[in-house]
Short mmCIF file of C-alpha atoms and ligand atoms in Angstrom, two decimals:
data_model
loop_
_atom_site.label_atom_id
_atom_site.label_comp_id
_atom_site.label_asym_id
_atom_site.label_seq_id
_atom_site.Cartn_x
_atom_site.Cartn_y
_atom_site.Cartn_z
CA GLU A 1 137.20 96.94 75.26
CA THR A 2 135.87 98.34 78.53
CA THR A 3 134.32 101.82 78.38
CA ILE A 4 133.86 102.77 82.03
CA SER A 5 137.08 103.06 84.07
CA LEU A 6 137.73 101.72 87.57
CA LYS A 7 137.53 105.11 89.23
CA GLU A 8 134.26 105.94 87.46
CA LYS A 9 132.55 102.72 88.53
CA ALA A 10 133.90 102.45 92.11
CA GLU A 11 132.15 104.26 94.93
CA PHE A 12 135.38 104.17 96.97
CA ASN A 13 138.95 105.26 96.17
CA VAL A 14 140.80 103.17 93.60
CA GLY A 15 144.46 103.99 94.04
CA ALA A 16 147.87 102.93 92.88
CA ALA A 17 151.43 103.28 94.14
CA VAL A 18 153.40 105.34 91.65
CA LYS A 19 156.95 106.58 91.16
CA SER A 20 157.46 110.29 90.46
CA SER A 21 160.27 109.48 88.01
CA LEU A 22 157.88 107.40 85.89
CA LEU A 23 155.13 110.00 85.95
CA LYS A 24 157.70 112.46 84.55
CA THR A 25 159.23 110.18 81.90
CA ASP A 26 156.59 107.66 80.81
CA ALA A 27 153.56 109.45 79.34
CA GLN A 28 151.63 106.21 78.70
CA TYR A 29 152.11 105.21 82.36
CA ALA A 30 151.00 108.65 83.55
CA ASP A 31 147.98 108.60 81.23
CA ALA A 32 146.88 105.14 82.39
CA PHE A 33 147.26 106.22 86.01
CA LYS A 34 145.23 109.41 85.48
CA ALA A 35 142.49 107.68 83.49
CA ASN A 36 141.84 104.83 85.90
CA PHE A 37 142.79 105.83 89.46
CA ASN A 38 141.72 108.60 91.83
CA GLN A 39 144.15 108.07 94.71
CA LEU A 40 147.93 108.25 94.77
CA THR A 41 150.36 106.45 97.06
CA ALA A 42 154.07 107.25 96.79
CA GLU A 43 155.86 103.95 96.27
CA PHE A 44 158.86 105.31 98.15
CA GLU A 45 159.11 109.14 97.91
CA MET A 46 157.29 109.70 101.22
CA LYS A 47 159.31 107.25 103.26
CA MET A 48 161.59 108.47 106.03
CA ASP A 49 164.88 107.71 104.24
CA GLN A 50 163.71 109.69 101.18
CA LEU A 51 162.51 112.77 103.06
CA TRP A 52 164.79 113.06 106.07
CA LEU A 53 168.34 113.94 105.01
CA SER A 54 169.58 114.98 108.45
CA GLU A 55 168.04 116.46 111.58
CA ASN A 56 165.82 119.43 110.62
CA ASN A 57 166.86 118.95 106.97
CA TYR A 58 164.33 117.51 104.50
CA ASN A 59 164.14 116.80 100.77
CA TRP A 60 160.54 117.67 99.89
CA GLU A 61 160.97 117.84 96.12
CA ALA A 62 159.65 114.41 95.07
CA ALA A 63 156.86 114.33 97.65
CA ASP A 64 155.77 117.85 96.68
CA TYR A 65 155.75 116.78 93.03
CA LEU A 66 153.41 113.88 93.80
CA VAL A 67 151.09 115.99 95.96
CA ASN A 68 150.89 118.61 93.21
CA PHE A 69 150.35 115.92 90.55
CA ALA A 70 147.47 114.52 92.59
CA GLU A 71 145.91 117.95 93.10
CA ASP A 72 146.22 118.74 89.38
CA ASN A 73 144.46 115.47 88.56
CA ASN A 74 141.74 115.49 91.23
CA MET A 75 143.30 112.62 93.12
CA GLU A 76 143.53 112.03 96.84
CA VAL A 77 146.92 111.27 98.36
CA HIS A 78 147.51 108.43 100.81
CA GLY A 79 150.70 109.05 102.75
CA HIS A 80 153.02 106.07 103.07
CA ALA A 81 154.60 105.58 105.62
CA LEU A 82 155.67 107.60 108.65
CA VAL A 83 157.29 104.92 110.87
CA TRP A 84 158.71 101.81 109.18
CA TYR A 85 161.72 99.90 110.49
CA ARG A 86 163.03 99.44 106.91
CA ALA A 87 163.04 103.14 106.07
CA PHE A 88 165.01 104.73 108.89
CA PRO A 89 167.90 106.66 107.30
CA ASP A 90 171.44 105.51 108.10
CA TRP A 91 172.41 108.82 109.70
CA PHE A 92 169.55 108.39 112.17
CA LYS A 93 170.27 104.72 112.87
CA ASN A 94 173.89 105.51 113.59
CA GLN A 95 173.04 107.94 116.38
CA SER A 96 173.27 106.18 119.73
CA ASN A 97 169.66 106.71 120.64
CA ASP A 98 168.14 106.32 124.05
CA SER A 99 164.39 105.96 123.73
CA ILE A 100 163.69 109.52 124.89
CA ALA A 101 165.94 111.12 122.27
CA PHE A 102 164.71 108.62 119.64
CA GLU A 103 161.05 109.39 120.29
CA SER A 104 161.66 113.12 120.44
CA LYS A 105 163.22 113.04 116.96
CA VAL A 106 160.48 110.80 115.54
CA LYS A 107 157.84 113.11 117.02
CA THR A 108 159.48 116.10 115.31
CA TYR A 109 159.66 114.14 112.04
CA ILE A 110 155.98 113.17 112.14
CA SER A 111 154.94 116.71 113.05
CA ASP A 112 157.06 118.24 110.27
CA VAL A 113 155.89 115.81 107.56
CA VAL A 114 152.20 115.59 108.44
CA GLY A 115 152.16 119.32 109.17
CA ARG A 116 153.63 120.18 105.77
CA TYR A 117 150.85 118.33 103.97
CA LYS A 118 148.05 119.31 106.36
CA GLY A 119 144.79 119.33 104.40
CA LYS A 120 146.54 117.86 101.33
CA ILE A 121 147.30 114.27 102.38
CA LYS A 122 143.96 112.90 103.57
CA SER A 123 145.30 109.69 105.12
CA TRP A 124 148.54 108.23 106.40
CA ASP A 125 150.06 104.86 107.12
CA VAL A 126 151.40 106.02 110.48
CA VAL A 127 153.08 102.73 111.43
CA ASN A 128 154.00 99.94 109.01
CA GLU A 129 154.82 96.26 109.57
CA VAL A 130 155.68 96.02 113.29
CA PHE A 131 154.49 92.42 113.79
CA ALA A 132 156.31 89.24 112.79
CA ASP A 133 154.60 86.25 111.19
CA ASN A 134 152.12 84.75 113.65
CA GLY A 135 151.90 88.05 115.53
CA GLY A 136 154.93 88.35 117.78
CA ALA A 137 156.96 91.53 117.86
CA ARG A 138 159.03 91.91 114.70
CA ASN A 139 162.69 91.13 115.25
CA GLU A 140 164.07 94.46 114.03
CA ASP A 141 166.93 96.38 115.59
CA ILE A 142 165.68 99.97 115.48
CA ILE A 143 162.38 100.52 117.27
CA ALA A 144 161.33 97.64 119.51
CA PRO A 145 164.71 97.26 121.32
CA LEU A 146 164.40 100.82 122.64
CA PHE A 147 161.00 100.34 124.28
CA ASN A 148 159.78 97.84 126.84
CA ASP A 149 156.28 98.65 125.58
CA PRO A 150 156.61 99.38 121.82
CA THR A 151 152.83 99.42 121.35
CA ALA A 152 152.57 102.50 123.57
CA PHE A 153 155.22 104.19 121.44
CA TYR A 154 153.27 103.32 118.27
CA GLY A 155 150.14 104.76 119.86
CA ARG A 156 151.97 108.00 120.65
CA CYS A 157 153.09 108.16 116.99
CA PHE A 158 149.43 108.09 115.98
CA GLN A 159 148.80 110.91 118.44
CA TYR A 160 151.69 112.95 117.00
CA ALA A 161 150.17 112.59 113.52
CA LYS A 162 146.71 113.52 114.81
CA ASP A 163 148.10 116.60 116.54
CA ALA A 164 149.74 117.71 113.28
CA ASP A 165 146.58 117.27 111.17
CA PRO A 166 143.37 116.40 113.06
CA ASP A 167 141.52 115.73 109.80
CA THR A 168 143.82 113.09 108.31
CA LYS A 169 142.78 109.42 108.61
CA LEU A 170 145.36 107.35 110.46
CA PHE A 171 146.14 103.75 109.51
CA TYR A 172 148.18 100.86 110.76
CA ASN A 173 149.51 98.97 107.67
CA ASP A 174 150.83 95.42 107.36
CA TYR A 175 151.04 92.36 105.09
CA SER A 176 149.54 88.85 105.44
CA VAL A 177 146.86 90.45 107.60
CA VAL A 178 143.97 88.32 106.29
CA ILE A 179 145.90 85.04 105.98
CA ASP A 180 147.97 85.10 109.20
CA GLU A 181 145.57 84.73 112.12
CA GLY A 182 148.22 85.36 114.78
CA LYS A 183 149.36 88.59 113.17
CA ARG A 184 145.75 89.69 112.71
CA GLU A 185 145.05 89.01 116.39
CA SER A 186 148.00 91.20 117.38
CA ILE A 187 146.79 93.96 115.08
CA LYS A 188 143.25 93.74 116.47
CA ASN A 189 144.61 93.78 120.04
CA MET A 190 146.75 96.84 119.30
CA ALA A 191 143.80 98.66 117.73
CA SER A 192 141.54 97.93 120.68
CA ARG A 193 144.29 98.96 123.10
CA PHE A 194 144.64 102.25 121.19
CA LYS A 195 140.92 102.85 121.59
CA THR A 196 140.99 101.95 125.29
CA GLU A 197 143.96 104.21 125.97
CA GLY A 198 142.75 107.06 123.78
CA PHE A 199 145.25 106.84 120.94
CA PRO A 200 143.66 107.83 117.59
CA ILE A 201 143.40 105.14 114.91
CA ASP A 202 140.97 105.22 111.99
CA GLY A 203 141.85 102.22 109.90
CA ILE A 204 143.85 99.16 109.05
CA GLY A 205 145.79 98.82 105.81
CA ALA A 206 145.95 95.22 104.63
CA GLN A 207 148.58 95.11 101.91
CA PHE A 208 147.22 92.07 99.99
CA HIS A 209 150.43 90.91 98.33
CA TYR A 210 148.95 87.55 97.35
CA GLY A 211 149.02 85.10 94.44
CA THR A 212 146.85 82.83 92.35
CA ASP A 213 147.83 80.12 94.86
CA THR A 214 146.41 82.02 97.86
CA GLY A 215 143.18 80.38 99.00
CA LEU A 216 140.14 82.62 98.52
CA THR A 217 138.32 81.04 101.46
CA LYS A 218 141.24 81.93 103.72
CA ILE A 219 141.25 85.49 102.37
CA ASN A 220 137.48 85.82 102.89
CA ASP A 221 137.52 84.44 106.43
CA GLY A 222 140.42 86.68 107.45
CA PHE A 223 138.85 89.71 105.83
CA THR A 224 135.56 89.15 107.67
CA ASP A 225 137.47 88.89 110.94
CA LEU A 226 139.44 92.06 110.16
CA ALA A 227 136.21 93.91 109.36
CA SER A 228 134.92 93.02 112.84
CA THR A 229 137.20 95.78 114.16
CA ASP A 230 134.68 98.28 112.72
CA LEU A 231 137.66 100.32 111.47
CA LEU A 232 138.18 101.64 107.96
CA ILE A 233 139.75 98.90 105.84
CA HIS A 234 142.23 99.84 103.13
CA ILE A 235 143.42 97.14 100.75
CA SER A 236 146.61 99.10 100.47
CA GLU A 237 149.13 97.31 98.22
CA LEU A 238 147.19 94.83 96.11
CA ASP A 239 149.09 92.73 93.62
CA ILE A 240 148.47 89.11 92.60
CA LYS A 241 151.45 86.98 91.62
CA ILE A 242 150.86 84.47 88.81
CA ASN A 243 154.38 83.05 88.44
CA VAL A 244 153.93 81.44 91.83
CA ASN A 245 156.62 78.80 91.24
CA LYS A 246 159.15 81.35 89.96
CA SER A 247 159.65 79.39 86.74
CA ASN A 248 162.12 80.91 84.30
CA ASP A 249 160.23 80.03 81.13
CA PHE A 250 157.06 81.85 82.11
CA SER A 251 155.14 84.49 80.19
CA LEU A 252 152.03 86.49 80.98
CA TYR A 253 149.64 84.63 78.72
CA SER A 254 151.20 81.20 79.15
CA GLY A 255 150.48 81.56 82.83
CA ASN A 256 147.20 81.82 84.65
CA ALA A 257 146.16 85.32 83.55
CA GLN A 258 142.57 84.12 83.66
CA GLN A 259 142.94 82.84 87.24
CA GLN A 260 144.53 86.16 88.20
CA SER A 261 141.44 87.92 86.85
CA VAL A 262 139.20 85.63 88.94
CA ILE A 263 141.20 86.48 92.09
CA TYR A 264 141.05 90.23 91.45
CA GLU A 265 137.29 90.03 90.89
CA ALA A 266 136.78 87.97 94.05
CA ILE A 267 138.84 90.37 96.19
CA VAL A 268 137.02 93.46 94.88
CA ALA A 269 133.62 91.77 95.28
CA MET A 270 134.59 90.81 98.83
CA TYR A 271 135.60 94.42 99.57
CA GLU A 272 132.20 95.57 98.26
CA THR A 273 130.49 93.59 101.04
CA LEU A 274 132.01 95.91 103.68
CA PRO A 275 129.61 98.30 105.42
CA GLU A 276 129.82 101.73 103.80
CA SER A 277 131.26 103.12 107.05
CA GLN A 278 134.31 100.88 106.67
CA LYS A 279 135.03 101.41 102.98
CA PHE A 280 138.16 103.48 102.32
CA GLY A 281 139.52 102.09 99.09
CA ILE A 282 141.65 99.61 97.20
CA SER A 283 145.15 100.48 95.99
CA THR A 284 147.28 98.35 93.71
CA TRP A 285 151.00 98.36 94.35
CA GLY A 286 151.93 99.78 90.98
CA VAL A 287 150.16 100.45 87.69
CA SER A 288 151.83 98.21 85.11
CA ASP A 289 153.61 94.85 85.33
CA ASN A 290 156.93 96.08 83.97
CA TYR A 291 157.50 98.48 86.90
CA SER A 292 156.28 96.15 89.65
CA TRP A 293 158.54 95.75 92.67
CA LEU A 294 157.90 92.01 92.37
CA LYS A 295 160.09 91.78 89.26
CA THR A 296 163.05 92.22 91.60
CA GLU A 297 161.48 91.17 94.87
CA TRP A 298 159.99 87.92 93.46
CA HIS A 299 160.93 87.03 89.86
CA PRO A 300 161.76 88.98 86.66
CA LYS A 301 158.96 87.06 84.91
CA GLU A 302 156.17 88.16 87.22
CA PHE A 303 153.01 89.95 85.97
CA PRO A 304 151.01 90.94 89.09
CA LEU A 305 149.08 94.09 88.14
CA LEU A 306 146.14 95.35 86.04
CA PHE A 307 148.12 96.71 83.07
CA ASP A 308 150.75 94.99 80.95
CA ALA A 309 154.09 96.49 79.93
CA ASP A 310 152.41 98.29 77.03
CA LEU A 311 149.78 99.77 79.35
CA ASN A 312 147.06 97.57 77.85
CA LYS A 313 144.32 96.55 80.25
CA LYS A 314 144.80 92.89 81.20
CA LEU A 315 142.10 90.34 82.00
CA ALA A 316 142.88 91.30 85.60
CA TYR A 317 141.60 94.83 84.90
CA GLN A 318 138.30 93.42 83.69
CA GLY A 319 138.17 91.19 86.75
CA PHE A 320 138.67 94.17 89.06
CA LEU A 321 136.00 96.10 87.15
CA ASN A 322 133.55 93.18 87.32
CA GLY A 323 134.01 93.00 91.09
CA LEU A 324 132.90 96.59 91.60
C1 XIL B 1 158.64 98.64 98.44
C2 XIL B 1 158.79 99.33 97.09
O1 XIL B 1 157.83 98.80 96.18
C3 XIL B 1 160.19 99.14 96.56
O2 XIL B 1 160.34 99.93 95.38
C4 XIL B 1 161.21 99.57 97.60
O3 XIL B 1 162.49 99.26 97.12
C5 XIL B 1 160.97 98.84 98.93
O4 XIL B 1 159.64 99.08 99.38
N1 XIL B 1 155.49 96.81 101.97
C6 XIL B 1 155.40 98.18 101.98
C7 XIL B 1 155.96 98.97 100.86
O5 XIL B 1 154.75 98.77 102.86
O6 XIL B 1 156.48 100.23 101.30
C8 XIL B 1 157.07 98.21 100.15
O7 XIL B 1 157.39 98.95 98.98
C9 XIL B 1 156.56 96.82 99.79
C10 XIL B 1 156.22 96.06 101.02
#
């Protein structure tokens, strides 16, 4: 049985995405989260469609609960995510928006949200998932179609967040960042363009939704390349699938729980090689297997996280700990 916890051993933030409803109703889940993690990401309560009920009308209740929970438990809060094509509320999408009106509303939203939590939320995913696989512009029907230069709009969103809270760290967040060279190139180009044009960016969030079948060499090479940006690097949504073939007669310990532990250890050890100036933290996307988004997103018999359904530490927990 391990004695030291992840947050005690790590010299950077060890976070998890949590749901406010579970913190309220599942004491074991809340206890495991408090005992092992020192940073909180809202799995969905701080997304646009959760906060923004109509123009100038917000539902702050769940986000406030999470910020207060974090403060009560000496945790930092990572805000996720201000601008994400998948989280625009229907009422906003249905407005016939020219780009000027669209941007004006988004600017107000960013200012209202970041301003409310000024000094409380220490970092934000300002923009999430704007590139397609291989790095082209994502084919979504909300943001990009309105702008002939979407990257400039994204840069202005970073500026709006900075204006609302100059002390919060501002991240661009995406998935497949270290295994998709084309996407990583686009991200690096956007970051360097932001710097050239004076838009504020502090870091890159690499989600790290991988599996026991993801090659570690590929992850390492991509991570080294990403680190060459000299930006803060946040492994922002780490989970490691083990039911990689989506088989229906699969259980946690019949599968490669040991291999999962090896992958977690390798990823954490790789993160440790970052220069101190680039270390921000590692967040898992969830606390325990039973509440993982992958049970619906991937397969009901998926066990991607550090704790099992009974909040026991898995081999993966030990692997993560060994990597620190
Ligand atoms: C997911 C949540 O886990 C789900 O509960 C929700 O239904 C959809 O969003 N990339 C992200 C996260 O940046 O916000 C997504 O979270 C997972 C993929």
